[in-house]
mmCIF file of N, CA and C in Angstrom:
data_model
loop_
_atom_site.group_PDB
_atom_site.id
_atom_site.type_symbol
_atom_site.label_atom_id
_atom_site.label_comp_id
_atom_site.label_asym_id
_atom_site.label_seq_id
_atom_site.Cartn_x
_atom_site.Cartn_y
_atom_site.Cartn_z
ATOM 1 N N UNK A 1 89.553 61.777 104.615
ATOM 2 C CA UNK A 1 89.273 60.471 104.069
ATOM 3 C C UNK A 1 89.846 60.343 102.653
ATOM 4 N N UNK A 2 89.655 61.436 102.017
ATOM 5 C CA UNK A 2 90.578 61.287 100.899
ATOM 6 C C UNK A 2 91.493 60.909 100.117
ATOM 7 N N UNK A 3 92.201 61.815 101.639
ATOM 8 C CA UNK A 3 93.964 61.764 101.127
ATOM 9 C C UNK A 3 94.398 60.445 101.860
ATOM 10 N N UNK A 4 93.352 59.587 102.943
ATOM 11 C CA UNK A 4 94.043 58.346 103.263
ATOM 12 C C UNK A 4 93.699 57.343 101.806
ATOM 13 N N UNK A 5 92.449 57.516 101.311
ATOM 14 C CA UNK A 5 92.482 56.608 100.283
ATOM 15 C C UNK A 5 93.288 57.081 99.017
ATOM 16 N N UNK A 6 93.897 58.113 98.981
ATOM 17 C CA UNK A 6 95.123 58.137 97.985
ATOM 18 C C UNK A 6 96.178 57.798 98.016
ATOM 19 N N UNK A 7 96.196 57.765 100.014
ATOM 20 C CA UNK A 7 98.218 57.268 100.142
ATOM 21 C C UNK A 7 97.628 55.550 100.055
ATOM 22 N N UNK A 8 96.847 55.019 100.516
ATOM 23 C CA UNK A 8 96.629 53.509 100.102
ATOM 24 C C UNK A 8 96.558 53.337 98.757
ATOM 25 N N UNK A 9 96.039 53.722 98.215
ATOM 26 C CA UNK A 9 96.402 53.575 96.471
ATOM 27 C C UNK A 9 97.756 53.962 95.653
ATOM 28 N N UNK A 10 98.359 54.856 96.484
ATOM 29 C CA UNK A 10 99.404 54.867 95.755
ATOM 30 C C UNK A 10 100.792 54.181 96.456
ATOM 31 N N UNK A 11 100.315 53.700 97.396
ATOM 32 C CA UNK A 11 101.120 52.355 98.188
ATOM 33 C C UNK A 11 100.805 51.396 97.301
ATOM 34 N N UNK A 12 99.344 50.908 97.354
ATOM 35 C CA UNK A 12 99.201 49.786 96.243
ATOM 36 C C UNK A 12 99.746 49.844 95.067
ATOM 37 N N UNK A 13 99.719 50.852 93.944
ATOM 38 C CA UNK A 13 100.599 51.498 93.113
ATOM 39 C C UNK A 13 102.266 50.813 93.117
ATOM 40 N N UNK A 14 102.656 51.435 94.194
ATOM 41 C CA UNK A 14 104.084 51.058 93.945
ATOM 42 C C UNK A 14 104.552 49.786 94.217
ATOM 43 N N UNK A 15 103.495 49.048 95.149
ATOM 44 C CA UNK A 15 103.668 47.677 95.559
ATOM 45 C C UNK A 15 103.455 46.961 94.040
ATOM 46 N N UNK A 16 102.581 47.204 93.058
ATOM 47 C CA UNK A 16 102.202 46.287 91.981
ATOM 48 C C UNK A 16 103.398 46.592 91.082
ATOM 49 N N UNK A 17 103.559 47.897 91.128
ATOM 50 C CA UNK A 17 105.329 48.421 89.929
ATOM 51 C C UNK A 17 106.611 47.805 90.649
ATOM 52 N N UNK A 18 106.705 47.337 91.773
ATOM 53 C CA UNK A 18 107.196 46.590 92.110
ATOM 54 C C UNK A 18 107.501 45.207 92.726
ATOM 55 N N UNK A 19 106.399 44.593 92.630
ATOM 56 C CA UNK A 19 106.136 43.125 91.917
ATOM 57 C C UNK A 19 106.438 42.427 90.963
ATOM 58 N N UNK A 20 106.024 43.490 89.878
ATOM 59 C CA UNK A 20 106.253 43.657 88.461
ATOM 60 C C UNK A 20 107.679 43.407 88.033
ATOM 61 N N UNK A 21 108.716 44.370 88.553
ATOM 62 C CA UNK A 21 109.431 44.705 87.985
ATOM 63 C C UNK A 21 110.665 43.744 89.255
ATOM 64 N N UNK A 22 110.405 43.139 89.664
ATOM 65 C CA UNK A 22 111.071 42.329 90.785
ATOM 66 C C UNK A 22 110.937 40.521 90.266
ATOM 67 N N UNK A 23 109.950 40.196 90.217
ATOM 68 C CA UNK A 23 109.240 38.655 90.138
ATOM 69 C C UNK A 23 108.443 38.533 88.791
ATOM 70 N N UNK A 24 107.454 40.113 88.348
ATOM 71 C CA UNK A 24 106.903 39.507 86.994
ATOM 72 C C UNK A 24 105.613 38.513 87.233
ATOM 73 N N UNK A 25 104.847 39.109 86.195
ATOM 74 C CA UNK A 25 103.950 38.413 86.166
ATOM 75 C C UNK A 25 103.451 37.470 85.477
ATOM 76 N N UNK A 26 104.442 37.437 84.471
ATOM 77 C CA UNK A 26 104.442 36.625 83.271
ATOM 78 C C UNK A 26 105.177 34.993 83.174
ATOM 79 N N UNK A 27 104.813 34.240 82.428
ATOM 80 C CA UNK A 27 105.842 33.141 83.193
ATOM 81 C C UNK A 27 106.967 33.392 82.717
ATOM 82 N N UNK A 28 107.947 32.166 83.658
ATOM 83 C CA UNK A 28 109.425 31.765 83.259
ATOM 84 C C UNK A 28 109.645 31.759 81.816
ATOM 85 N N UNK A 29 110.085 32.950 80.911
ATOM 86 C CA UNK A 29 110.391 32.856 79.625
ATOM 87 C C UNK A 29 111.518 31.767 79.019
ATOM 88 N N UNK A 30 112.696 31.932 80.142
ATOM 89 C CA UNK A 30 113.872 31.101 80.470
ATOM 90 C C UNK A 30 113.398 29.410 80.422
ATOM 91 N N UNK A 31 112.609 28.688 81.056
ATOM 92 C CA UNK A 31 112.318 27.474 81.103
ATOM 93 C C UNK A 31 111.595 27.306 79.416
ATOM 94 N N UNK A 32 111.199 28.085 79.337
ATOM 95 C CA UNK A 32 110.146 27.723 77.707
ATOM 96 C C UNK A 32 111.538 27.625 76.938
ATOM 97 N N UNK A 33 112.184 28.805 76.691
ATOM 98 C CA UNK A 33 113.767 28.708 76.000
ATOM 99 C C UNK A 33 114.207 27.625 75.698
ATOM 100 N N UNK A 34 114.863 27.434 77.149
ATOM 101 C CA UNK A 34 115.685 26.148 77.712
ATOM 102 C C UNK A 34 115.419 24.976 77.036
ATOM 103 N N UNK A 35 113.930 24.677 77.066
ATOM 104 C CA UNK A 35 112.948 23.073 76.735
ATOM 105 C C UNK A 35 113.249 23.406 75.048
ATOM 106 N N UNK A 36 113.079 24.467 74.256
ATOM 107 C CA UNK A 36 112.773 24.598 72.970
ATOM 108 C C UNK A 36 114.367 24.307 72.018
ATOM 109 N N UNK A 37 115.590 25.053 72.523
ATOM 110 C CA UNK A 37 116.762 24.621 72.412
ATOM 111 C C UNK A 37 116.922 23.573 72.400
ATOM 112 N N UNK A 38 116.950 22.482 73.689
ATOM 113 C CA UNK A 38 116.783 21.203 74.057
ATOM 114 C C UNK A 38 116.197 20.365 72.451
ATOM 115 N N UNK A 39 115.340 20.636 72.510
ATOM 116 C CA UNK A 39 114.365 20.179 71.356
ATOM 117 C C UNK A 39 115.085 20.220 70.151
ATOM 118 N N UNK A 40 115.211 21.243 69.771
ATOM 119 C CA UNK A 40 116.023 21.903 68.746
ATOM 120 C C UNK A 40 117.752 21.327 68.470
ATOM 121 N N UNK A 41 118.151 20.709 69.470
ATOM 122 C CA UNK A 41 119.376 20.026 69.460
ATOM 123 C C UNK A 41 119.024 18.716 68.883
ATOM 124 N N UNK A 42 118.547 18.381 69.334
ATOM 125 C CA UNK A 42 117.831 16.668 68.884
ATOM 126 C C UNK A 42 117.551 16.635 67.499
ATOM 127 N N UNK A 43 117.118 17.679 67.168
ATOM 128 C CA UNK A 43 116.295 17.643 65.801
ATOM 129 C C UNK A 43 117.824 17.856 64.664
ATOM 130 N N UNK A 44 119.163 18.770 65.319
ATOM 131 C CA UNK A 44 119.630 18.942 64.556
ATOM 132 C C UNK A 44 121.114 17.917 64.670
ATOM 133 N N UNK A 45 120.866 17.071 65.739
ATOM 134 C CA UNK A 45 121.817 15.936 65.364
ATOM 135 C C UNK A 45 122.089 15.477 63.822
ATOM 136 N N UNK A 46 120.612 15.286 63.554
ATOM 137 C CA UNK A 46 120.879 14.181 62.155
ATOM 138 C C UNK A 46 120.726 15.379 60.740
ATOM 139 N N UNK A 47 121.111 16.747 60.893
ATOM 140 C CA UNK A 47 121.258 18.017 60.348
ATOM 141 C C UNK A 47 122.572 17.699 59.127
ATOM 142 N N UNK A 48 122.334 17.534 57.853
ATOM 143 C CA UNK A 48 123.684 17.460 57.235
ATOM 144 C C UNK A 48 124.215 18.747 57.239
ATOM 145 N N UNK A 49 125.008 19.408 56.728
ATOM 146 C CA UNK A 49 125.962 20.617 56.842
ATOM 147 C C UNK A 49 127.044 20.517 55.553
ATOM 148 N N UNK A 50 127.666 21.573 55.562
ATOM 149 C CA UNK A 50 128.347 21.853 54.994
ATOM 150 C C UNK A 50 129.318 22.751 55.577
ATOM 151 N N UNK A 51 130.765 22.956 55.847
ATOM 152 C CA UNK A 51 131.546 24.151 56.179
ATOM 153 C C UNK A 51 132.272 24.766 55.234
ATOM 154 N N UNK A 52 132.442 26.315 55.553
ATOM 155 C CA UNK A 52 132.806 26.933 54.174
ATOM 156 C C UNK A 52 133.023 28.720 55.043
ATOM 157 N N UNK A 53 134.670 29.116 54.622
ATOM 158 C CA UNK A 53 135.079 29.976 55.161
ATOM 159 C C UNK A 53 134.277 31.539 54.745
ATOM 160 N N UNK A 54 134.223 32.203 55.511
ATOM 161 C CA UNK A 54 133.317 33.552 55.086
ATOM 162 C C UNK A 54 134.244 34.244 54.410
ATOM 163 N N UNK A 55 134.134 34.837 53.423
ATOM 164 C CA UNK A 55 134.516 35.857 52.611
ATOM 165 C C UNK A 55 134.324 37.427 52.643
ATOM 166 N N UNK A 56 134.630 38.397 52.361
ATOM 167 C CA UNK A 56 134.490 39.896 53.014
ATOM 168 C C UNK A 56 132.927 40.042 51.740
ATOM 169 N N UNK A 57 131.942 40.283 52.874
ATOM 170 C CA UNK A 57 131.137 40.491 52.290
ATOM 171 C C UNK A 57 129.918 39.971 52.231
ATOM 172 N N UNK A 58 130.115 38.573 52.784
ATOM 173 C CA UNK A 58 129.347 37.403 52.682
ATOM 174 C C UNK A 58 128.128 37.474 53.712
ATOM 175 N N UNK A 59 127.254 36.438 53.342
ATOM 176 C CA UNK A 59 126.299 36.428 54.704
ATOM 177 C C UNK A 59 125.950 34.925 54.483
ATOM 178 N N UNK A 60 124.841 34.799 55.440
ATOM 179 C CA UNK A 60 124.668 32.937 55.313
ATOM 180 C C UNK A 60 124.036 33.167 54.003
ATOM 181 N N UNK A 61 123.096 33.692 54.204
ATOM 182 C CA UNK A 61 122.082 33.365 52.729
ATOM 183 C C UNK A 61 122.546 33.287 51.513
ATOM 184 N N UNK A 62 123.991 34.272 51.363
ATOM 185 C CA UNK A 62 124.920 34.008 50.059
ATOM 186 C C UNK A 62 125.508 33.241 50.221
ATOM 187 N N UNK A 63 126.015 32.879 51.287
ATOM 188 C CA UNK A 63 126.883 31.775 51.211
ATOM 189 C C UNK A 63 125.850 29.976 50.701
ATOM 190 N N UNK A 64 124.846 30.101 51.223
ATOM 191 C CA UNK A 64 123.986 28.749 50.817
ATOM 192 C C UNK A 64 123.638 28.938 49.805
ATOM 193 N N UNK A 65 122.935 30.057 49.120
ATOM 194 C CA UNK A 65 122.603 30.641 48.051
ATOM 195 C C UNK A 65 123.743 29.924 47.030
ATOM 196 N N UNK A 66 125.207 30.056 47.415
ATOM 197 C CA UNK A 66 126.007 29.841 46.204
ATOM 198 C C UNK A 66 126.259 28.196 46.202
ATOM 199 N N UNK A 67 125.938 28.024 47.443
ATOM 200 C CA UNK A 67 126.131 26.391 47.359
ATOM 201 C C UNK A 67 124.976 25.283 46.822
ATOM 202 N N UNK A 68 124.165 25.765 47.027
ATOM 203 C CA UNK A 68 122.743 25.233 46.466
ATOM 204 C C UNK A 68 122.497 25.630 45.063
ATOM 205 N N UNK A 69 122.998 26.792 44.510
ATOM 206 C CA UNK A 69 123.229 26.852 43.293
ATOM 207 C C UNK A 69 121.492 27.570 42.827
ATOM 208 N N UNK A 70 120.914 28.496 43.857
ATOM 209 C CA UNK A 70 119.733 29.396 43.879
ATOM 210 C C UNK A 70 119.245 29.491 45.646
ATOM 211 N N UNK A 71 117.943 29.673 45.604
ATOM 212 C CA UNK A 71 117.015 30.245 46.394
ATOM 213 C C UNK A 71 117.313 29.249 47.832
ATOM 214 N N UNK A 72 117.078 29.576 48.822
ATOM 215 C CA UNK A 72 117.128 28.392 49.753
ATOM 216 C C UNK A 72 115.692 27.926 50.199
ATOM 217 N N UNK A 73 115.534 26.259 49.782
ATOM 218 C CA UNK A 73 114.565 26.067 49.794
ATOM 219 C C UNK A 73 113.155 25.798 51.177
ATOM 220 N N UNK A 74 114.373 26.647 52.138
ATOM 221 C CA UNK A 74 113.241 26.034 53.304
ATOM 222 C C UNK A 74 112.979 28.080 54.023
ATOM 223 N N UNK A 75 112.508 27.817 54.958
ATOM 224 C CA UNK A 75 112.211 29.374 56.015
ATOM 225 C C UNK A 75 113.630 29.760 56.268
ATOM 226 N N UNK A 76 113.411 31.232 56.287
ATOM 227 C CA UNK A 76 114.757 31.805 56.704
ATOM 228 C C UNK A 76 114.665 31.722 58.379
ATOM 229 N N UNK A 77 113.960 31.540 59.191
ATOM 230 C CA UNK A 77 113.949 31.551 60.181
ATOM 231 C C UNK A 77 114.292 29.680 60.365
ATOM 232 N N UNK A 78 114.198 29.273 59.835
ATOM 233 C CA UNK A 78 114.820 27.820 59.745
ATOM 234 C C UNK A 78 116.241 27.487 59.554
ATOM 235 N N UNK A 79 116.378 28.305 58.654
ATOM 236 C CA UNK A 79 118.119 28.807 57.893
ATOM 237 C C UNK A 79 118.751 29.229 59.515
ATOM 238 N N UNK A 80 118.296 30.419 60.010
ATOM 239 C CA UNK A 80 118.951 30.741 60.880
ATOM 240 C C UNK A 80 118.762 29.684 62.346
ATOM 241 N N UNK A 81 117.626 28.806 62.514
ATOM 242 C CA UNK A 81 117.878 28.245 64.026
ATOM 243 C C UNK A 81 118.813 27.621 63.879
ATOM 244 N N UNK A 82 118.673 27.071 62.105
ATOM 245 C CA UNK A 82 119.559 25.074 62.010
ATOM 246 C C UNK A 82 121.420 26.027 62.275
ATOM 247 N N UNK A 83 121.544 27.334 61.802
ATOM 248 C CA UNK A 83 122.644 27.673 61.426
ATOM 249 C C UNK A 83 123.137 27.802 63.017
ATOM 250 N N UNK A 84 122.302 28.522 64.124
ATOM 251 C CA UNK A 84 122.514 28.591 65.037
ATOM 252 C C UNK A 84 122.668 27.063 66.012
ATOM 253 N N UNK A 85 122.350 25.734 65.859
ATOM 254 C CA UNK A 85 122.184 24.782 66.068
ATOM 255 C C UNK A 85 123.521 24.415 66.044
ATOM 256 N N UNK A 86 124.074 24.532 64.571
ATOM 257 C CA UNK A 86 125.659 23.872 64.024
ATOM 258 C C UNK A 86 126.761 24.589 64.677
ATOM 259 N N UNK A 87 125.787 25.838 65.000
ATOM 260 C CA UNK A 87 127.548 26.382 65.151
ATOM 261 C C UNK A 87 127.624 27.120 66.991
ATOM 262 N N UNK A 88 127.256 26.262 67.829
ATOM 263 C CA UNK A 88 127.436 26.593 69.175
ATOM 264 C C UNK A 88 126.575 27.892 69.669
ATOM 265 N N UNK A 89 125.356 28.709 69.063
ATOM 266 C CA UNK A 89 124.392 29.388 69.257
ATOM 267 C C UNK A 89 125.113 30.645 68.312
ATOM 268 N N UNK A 90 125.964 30.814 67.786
ATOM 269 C CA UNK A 90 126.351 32.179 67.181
ATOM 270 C C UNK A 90 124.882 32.642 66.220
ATOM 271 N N UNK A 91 124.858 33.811 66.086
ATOM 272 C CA UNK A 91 123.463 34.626 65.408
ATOM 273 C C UNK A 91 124.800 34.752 64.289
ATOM 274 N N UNK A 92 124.138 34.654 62.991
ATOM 275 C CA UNK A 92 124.303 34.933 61.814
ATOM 276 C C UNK A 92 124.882 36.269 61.306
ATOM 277 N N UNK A 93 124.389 37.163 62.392
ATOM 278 C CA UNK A 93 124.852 38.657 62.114
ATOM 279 C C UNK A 93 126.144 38.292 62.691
ATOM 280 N N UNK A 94 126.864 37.680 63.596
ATOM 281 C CA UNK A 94 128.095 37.608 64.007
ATOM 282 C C UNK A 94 129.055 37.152 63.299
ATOM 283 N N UNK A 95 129.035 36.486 62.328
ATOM 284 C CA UNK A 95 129.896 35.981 61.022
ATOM 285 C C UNK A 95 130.693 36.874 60.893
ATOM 286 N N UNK A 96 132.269 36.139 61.001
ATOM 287 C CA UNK A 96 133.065 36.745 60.884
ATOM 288 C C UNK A 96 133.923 36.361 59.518
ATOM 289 N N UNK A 97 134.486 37.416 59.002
ATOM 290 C CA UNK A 97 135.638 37.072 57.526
ATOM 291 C C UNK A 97 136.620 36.518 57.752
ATOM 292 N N UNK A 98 136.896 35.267 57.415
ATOM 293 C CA UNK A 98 138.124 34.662 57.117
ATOM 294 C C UNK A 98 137.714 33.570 58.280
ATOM 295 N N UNK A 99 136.273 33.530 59.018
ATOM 296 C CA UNK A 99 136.417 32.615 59.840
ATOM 297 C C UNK A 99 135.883 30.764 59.217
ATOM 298 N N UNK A 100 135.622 30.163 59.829
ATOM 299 C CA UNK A 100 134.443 28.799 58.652
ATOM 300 C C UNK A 100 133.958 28.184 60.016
ATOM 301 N N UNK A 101 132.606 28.650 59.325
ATOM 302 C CA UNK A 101 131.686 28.040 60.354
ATOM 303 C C UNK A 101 130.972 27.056 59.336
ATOM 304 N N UNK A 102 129.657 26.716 59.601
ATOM 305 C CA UNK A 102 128.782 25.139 59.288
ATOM 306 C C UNK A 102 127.712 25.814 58.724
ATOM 307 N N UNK A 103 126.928 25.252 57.759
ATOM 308 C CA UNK A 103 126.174 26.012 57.017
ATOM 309 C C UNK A 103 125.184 24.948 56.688
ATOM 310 N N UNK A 104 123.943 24.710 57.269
ATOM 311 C CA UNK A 104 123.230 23.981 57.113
ATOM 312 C C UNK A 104 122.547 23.158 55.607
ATOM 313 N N UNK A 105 122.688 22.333 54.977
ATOM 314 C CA UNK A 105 122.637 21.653 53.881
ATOM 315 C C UNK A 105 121.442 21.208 53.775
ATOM 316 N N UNK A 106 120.045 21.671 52.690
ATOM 317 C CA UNK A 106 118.732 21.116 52.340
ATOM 318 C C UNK A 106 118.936 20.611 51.211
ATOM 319 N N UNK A 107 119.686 19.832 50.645
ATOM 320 C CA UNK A 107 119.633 19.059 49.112
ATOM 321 C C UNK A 107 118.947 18.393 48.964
#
């Protein structure tokens, strides 16, 4: 009796690690994404900007930093969606030298 209620448990076992790891139990992370982007486009239509070529060395925050002429006055996690918004989803760490991308403008 035992060893049948161990091979049923460890059937159940692999049936739940593979549920899991097949379908998930968590919701559609992808649809929440999707809707929040969406959102996030709208908002950054009316986004002023600025473009301005990267320099060896540079990052966004220096680069706004020098254009604003100090601190940037909003969230860096703001800095980076609006930056990601302007410039076709690129992450900030991808900035390339000598390239000019859009640099979101809080004046």
């Amino acid at each position: 009796m035992k060893r049948l209620s161990a091979f049923i448990l460890s059937i159940l076992c692999i049936y739940a690690i593979y549920f899991d790891l097949t379908k998930g139990t968590l919701p559609d992370q992808n649809k929440e994404i999707a809707v929040e982007a969406s959102a996030a486009d709208h908002q950054s239509a009316g986004l002023e900007y600025f473009e301005e070529q990267v320099g060896p060395g540079e990052t966004v925050l220096t680069i706004m930093e020098a254009e604003l002429g100090g601190p940037v006055p909003v969230a860096i996690e703001t800095v980076v969606n609006d930056f990601q918004n302007l410039n076709n989803g690129i992450q900030p760490e991808q900035i390339q030298n000598g390239k000019t991308y859009k640099f979101p403008s809080y004046k």
